[in-house]
Coordinates of C-alpha atoms and ligand atoms in Angstrom, one line a residue:
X1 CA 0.0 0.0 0.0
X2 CA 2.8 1.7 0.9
X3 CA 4.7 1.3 -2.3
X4 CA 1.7 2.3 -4.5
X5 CA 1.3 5.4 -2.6
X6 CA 4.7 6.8 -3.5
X7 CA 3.5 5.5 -7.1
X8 CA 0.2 7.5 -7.2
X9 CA 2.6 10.5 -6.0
X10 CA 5.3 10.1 -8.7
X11 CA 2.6 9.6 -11.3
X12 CA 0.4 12.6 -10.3
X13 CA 3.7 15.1 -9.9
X14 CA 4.4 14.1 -14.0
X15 CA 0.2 14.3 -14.8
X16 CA -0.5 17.5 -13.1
X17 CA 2.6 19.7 -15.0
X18 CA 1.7 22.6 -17.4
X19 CA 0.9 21.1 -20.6
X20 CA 1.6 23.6 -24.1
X21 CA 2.4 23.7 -27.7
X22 CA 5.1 25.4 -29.2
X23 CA 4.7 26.1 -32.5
X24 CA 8.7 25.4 -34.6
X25 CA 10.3 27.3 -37.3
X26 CA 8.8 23.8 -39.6
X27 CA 5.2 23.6 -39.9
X28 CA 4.3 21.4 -36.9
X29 CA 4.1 21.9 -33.2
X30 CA 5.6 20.4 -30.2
X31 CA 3.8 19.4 -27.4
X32 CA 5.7 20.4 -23.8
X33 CA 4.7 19.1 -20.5
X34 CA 6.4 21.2 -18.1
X35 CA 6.6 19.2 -14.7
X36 CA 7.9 21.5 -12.4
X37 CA 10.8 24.7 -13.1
X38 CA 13.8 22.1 -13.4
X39 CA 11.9 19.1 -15.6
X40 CA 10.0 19.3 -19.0
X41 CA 9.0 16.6 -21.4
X42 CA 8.5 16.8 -25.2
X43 CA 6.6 14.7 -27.1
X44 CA 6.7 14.9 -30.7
X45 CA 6.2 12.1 -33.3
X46 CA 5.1 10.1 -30.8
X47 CA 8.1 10.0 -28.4
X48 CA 9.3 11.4 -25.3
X49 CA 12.4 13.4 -24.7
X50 CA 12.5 14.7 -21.3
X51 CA 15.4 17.6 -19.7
X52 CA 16.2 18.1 -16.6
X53 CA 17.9 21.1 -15.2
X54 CA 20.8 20.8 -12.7
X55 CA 23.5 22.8 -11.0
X56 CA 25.9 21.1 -13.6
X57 CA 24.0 21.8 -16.9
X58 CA 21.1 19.9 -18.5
X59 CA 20.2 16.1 -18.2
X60 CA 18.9 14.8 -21.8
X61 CA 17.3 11.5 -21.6
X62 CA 16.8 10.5 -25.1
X63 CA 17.5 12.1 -28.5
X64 CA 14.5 12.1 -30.6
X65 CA 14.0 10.7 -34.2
X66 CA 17.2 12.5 -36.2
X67 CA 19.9 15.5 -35.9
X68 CA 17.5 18.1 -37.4
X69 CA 13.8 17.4 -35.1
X70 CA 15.8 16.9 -32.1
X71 CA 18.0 20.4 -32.9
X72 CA 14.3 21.5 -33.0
X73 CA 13.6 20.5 -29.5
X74 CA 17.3 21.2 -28.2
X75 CA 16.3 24.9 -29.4
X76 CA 13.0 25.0 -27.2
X77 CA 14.7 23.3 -23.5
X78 CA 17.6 26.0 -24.3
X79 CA 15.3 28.9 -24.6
X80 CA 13.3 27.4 -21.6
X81 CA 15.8 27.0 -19.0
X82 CA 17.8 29.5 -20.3
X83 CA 21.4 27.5 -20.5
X84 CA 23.2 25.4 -23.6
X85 CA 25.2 23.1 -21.4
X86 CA 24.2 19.1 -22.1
X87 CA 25.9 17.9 -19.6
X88 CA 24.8 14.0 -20.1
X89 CA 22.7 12.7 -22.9
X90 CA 20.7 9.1 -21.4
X91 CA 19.9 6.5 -24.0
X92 CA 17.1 4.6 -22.4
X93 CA 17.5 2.0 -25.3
X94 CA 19.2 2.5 -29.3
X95 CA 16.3 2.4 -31.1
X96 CA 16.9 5.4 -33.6
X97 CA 13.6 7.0 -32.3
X98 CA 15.4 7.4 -28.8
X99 CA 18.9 8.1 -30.2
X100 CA 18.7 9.7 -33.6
X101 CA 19.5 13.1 -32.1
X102 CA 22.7 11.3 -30.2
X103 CA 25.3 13.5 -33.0
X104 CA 24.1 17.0 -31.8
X105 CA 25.8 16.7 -28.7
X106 CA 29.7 16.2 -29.3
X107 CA 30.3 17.7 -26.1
X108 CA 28.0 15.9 -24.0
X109 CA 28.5 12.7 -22.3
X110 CA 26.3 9.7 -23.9
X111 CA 25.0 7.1 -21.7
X112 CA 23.3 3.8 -22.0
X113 CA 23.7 0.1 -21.2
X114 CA 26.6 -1.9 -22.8
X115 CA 24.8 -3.4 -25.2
X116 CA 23.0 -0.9 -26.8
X117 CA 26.5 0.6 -28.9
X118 CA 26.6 -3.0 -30.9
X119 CA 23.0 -2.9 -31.5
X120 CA 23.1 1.1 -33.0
X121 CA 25.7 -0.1 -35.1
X122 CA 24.0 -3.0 -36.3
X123 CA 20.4 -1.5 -36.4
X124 CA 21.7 2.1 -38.7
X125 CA 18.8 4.3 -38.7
X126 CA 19.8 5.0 -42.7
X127 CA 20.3 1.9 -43.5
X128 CA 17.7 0.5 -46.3
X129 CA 15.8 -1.8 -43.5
X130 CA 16.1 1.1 -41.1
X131 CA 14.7 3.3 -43.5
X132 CA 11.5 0.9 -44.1
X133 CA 9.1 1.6 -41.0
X134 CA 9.6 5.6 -42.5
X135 CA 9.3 5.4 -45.5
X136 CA 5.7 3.2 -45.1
X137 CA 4.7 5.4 -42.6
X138 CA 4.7 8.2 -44.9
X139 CA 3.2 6.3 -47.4
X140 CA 0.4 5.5 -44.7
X141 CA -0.1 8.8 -43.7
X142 CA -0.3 10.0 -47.5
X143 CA -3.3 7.3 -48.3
X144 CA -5.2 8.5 -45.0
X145 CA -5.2 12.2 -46.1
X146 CA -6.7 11.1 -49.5
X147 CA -9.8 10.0 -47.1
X148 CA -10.4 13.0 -45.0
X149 CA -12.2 16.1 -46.1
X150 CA -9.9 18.6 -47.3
X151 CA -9.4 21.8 -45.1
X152 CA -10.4 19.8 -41.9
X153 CA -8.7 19.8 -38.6
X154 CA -7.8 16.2 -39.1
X155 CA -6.7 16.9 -42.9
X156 CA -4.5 19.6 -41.2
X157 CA -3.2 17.8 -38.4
X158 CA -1.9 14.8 -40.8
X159 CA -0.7 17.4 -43.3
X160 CA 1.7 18.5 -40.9
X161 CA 2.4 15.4 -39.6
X162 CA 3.8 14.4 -43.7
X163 CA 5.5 17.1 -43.2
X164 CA 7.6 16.3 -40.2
X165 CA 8.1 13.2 -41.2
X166 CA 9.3 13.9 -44.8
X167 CA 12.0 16.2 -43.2
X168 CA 12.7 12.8 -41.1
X169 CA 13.0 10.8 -43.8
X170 CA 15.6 13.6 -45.5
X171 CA 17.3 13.8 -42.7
X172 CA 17.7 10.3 -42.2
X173 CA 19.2 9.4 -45.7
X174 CA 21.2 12.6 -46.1
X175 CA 23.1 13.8 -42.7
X176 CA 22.4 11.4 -39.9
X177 CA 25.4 9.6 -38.7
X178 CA 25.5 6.8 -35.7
X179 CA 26.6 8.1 -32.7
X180 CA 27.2 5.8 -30.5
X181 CA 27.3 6.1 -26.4
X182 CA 30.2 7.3 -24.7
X183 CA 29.7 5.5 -21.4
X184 CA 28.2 2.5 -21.2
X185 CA 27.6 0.2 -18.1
X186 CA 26.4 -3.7 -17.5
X187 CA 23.9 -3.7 -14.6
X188 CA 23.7 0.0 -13.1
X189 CA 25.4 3.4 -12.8
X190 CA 25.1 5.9 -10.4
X191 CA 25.9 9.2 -11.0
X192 CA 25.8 12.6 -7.9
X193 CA 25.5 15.7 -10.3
X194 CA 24.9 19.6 -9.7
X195 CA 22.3 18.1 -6.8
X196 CA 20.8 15.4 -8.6
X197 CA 21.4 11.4 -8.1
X198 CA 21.1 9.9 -11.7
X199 CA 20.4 6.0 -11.0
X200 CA 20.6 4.2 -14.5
X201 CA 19.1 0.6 -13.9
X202 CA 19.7 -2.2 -16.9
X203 CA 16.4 -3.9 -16.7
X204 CA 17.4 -7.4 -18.7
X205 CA 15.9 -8.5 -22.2
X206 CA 12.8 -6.6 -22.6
X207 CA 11.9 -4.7 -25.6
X208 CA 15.4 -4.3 -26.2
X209 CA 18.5 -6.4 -24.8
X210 CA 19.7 -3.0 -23.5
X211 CA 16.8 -1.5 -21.9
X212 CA 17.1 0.8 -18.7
X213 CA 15.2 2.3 -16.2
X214 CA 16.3 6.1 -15.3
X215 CA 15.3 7.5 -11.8
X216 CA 16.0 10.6 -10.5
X217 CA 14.7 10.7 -7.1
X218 CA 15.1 14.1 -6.1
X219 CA 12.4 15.3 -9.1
X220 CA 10.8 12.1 -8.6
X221 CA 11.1 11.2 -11.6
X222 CA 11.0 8.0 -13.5
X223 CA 12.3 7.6 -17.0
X224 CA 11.1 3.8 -18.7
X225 CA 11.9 4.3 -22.4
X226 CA 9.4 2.2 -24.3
X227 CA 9.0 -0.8 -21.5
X228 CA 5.4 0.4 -20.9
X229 CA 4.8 0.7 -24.4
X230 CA 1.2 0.6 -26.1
X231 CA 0.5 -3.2 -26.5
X232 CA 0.6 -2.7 -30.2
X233 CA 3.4 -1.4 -30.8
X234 CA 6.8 -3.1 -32.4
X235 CA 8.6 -4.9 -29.4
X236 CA 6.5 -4.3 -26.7
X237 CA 8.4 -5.8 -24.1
X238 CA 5.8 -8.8 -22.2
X239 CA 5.6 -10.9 -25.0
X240 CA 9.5 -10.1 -25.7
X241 CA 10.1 -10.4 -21.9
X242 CA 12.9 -13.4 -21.0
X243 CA 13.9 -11.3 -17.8
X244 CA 10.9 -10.8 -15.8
X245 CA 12.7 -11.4 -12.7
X246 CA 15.6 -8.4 -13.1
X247 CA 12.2 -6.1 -14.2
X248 CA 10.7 -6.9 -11.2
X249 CA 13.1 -6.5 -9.3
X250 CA 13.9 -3.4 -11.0
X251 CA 10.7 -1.7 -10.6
X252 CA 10.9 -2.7 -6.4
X253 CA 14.4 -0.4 -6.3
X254 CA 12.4 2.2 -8.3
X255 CA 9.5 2.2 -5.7
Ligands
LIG1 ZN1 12.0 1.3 -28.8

């Protein structure tokens, strides 16, 4: 009862920041979930990049879809907290949704689970199979706005979601290059910075074989890449899941 308390807690502190759009130099907005003054989350595309403000500089924890949509967000979190220091940059796992970004920060420190550099260099993002799931998305997308009504909101809304994810596609087969994590651990890492305890957990073969768990518990915050993903989705991890005893066990340090 305990346990799920502090759960509720952690749960309502993310739900209950401010939530707003910011529209980009591109045609498509960004949706911001500002937590509290140090932490704020950006979804766009349908994935999370979350910041978090410390004595020391900014925490990244994921890099977005490519070099040029994650420049866009990099823009907004250094307008918003008013700094350009990425201190560390968290890979939560190497699929290129989570690290395609990982090149904009030369001077940052990249972090994920031991595995994960093998996989990125295995899995390229512009590689032809990498290149698949974007290239039929967009084709998806394009077949869907053929059956709306032109000049409706949801005509709108998909137009500029071709947009964005034409420029991904670019981006992906022109500059994009694998960058790969700097530091790299096997079961967990700890990290004391500017006031803030960064606990990276490996989690065991989930939806990746490099999945972790990021917990920051002086925000309260609690980072899980895509192991909670939508049940749909490619890889979700239960029906991937060979580890269920680490995740467990995982999730009882988190709580
Ligand atoms: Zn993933």
């Amino acid at each position: 009862m305990k346990q799920s308390g502090y759960l509720r807690k952690l749960l309502f502190s993310v739900v209950i920041g401010i939530i707003f759009s910011c529209q980009t130099k591109l045609p498509f907005s960004i949706e911001i979930k500002r937590v509290n003054p140090r932490v704020m989350v950006l979804n766009f595309l349908d994935v999370n990049v979350t910041a978090v403000k410390c004595k020391s500089g900014i925490i990244l924890i994921d890099s977005n879809r490519s070099p040029r949509l994650m420049d866009e967000l990099k823009q907004i979190i250094e307008k918003e907290f008013g700094r350009t220091d990425f201190r560390y940059v968290i890979n939560t796992h190497g699929h290129s949704d989570h690290s395609g970004g990982n090149q904009l920060f030369p001077d940052s420190i990249i972090i994920a689970q031991e595995n994960c550099p093998e996989y990125m260099h295995q899995n390229p993002a512009n590689a032809i199979y990498g290149l698949w799931y974007p290239r039929n998305h967009l084709t998806e997308l394009t077949t869907q706005l053929g059956e709306v009504a032109k000049g409706s909101p949801e005509y709108q809304k998909l137009q500029a979601e071709i947009k964005a994810r034409q420029i991904l596609l670019e981006d992906l087969e022109s500059s994009y290059q694998v960058t790969v994590p700097s530091k790299t651990f096997r079961d967990s890492l700890i990290i004391e910075t500017g006031g803030l305890t960064l606990k990276m957990l490996y989690v065991g073969n989930a939806h990746t074989n490099h999945d972790i768990v990021v917990f920051i518990p002086e925000e309260k915050l609690v980072v899980t890449g895509d192991l909670f993903n939508d049940y749909n989705s490619f890889g979700f991890p239960i029906n991937k899941m060979v580890d269920a005893e680490r995740l467990v066990s995982v999730i009882d340090v988190i709580l």
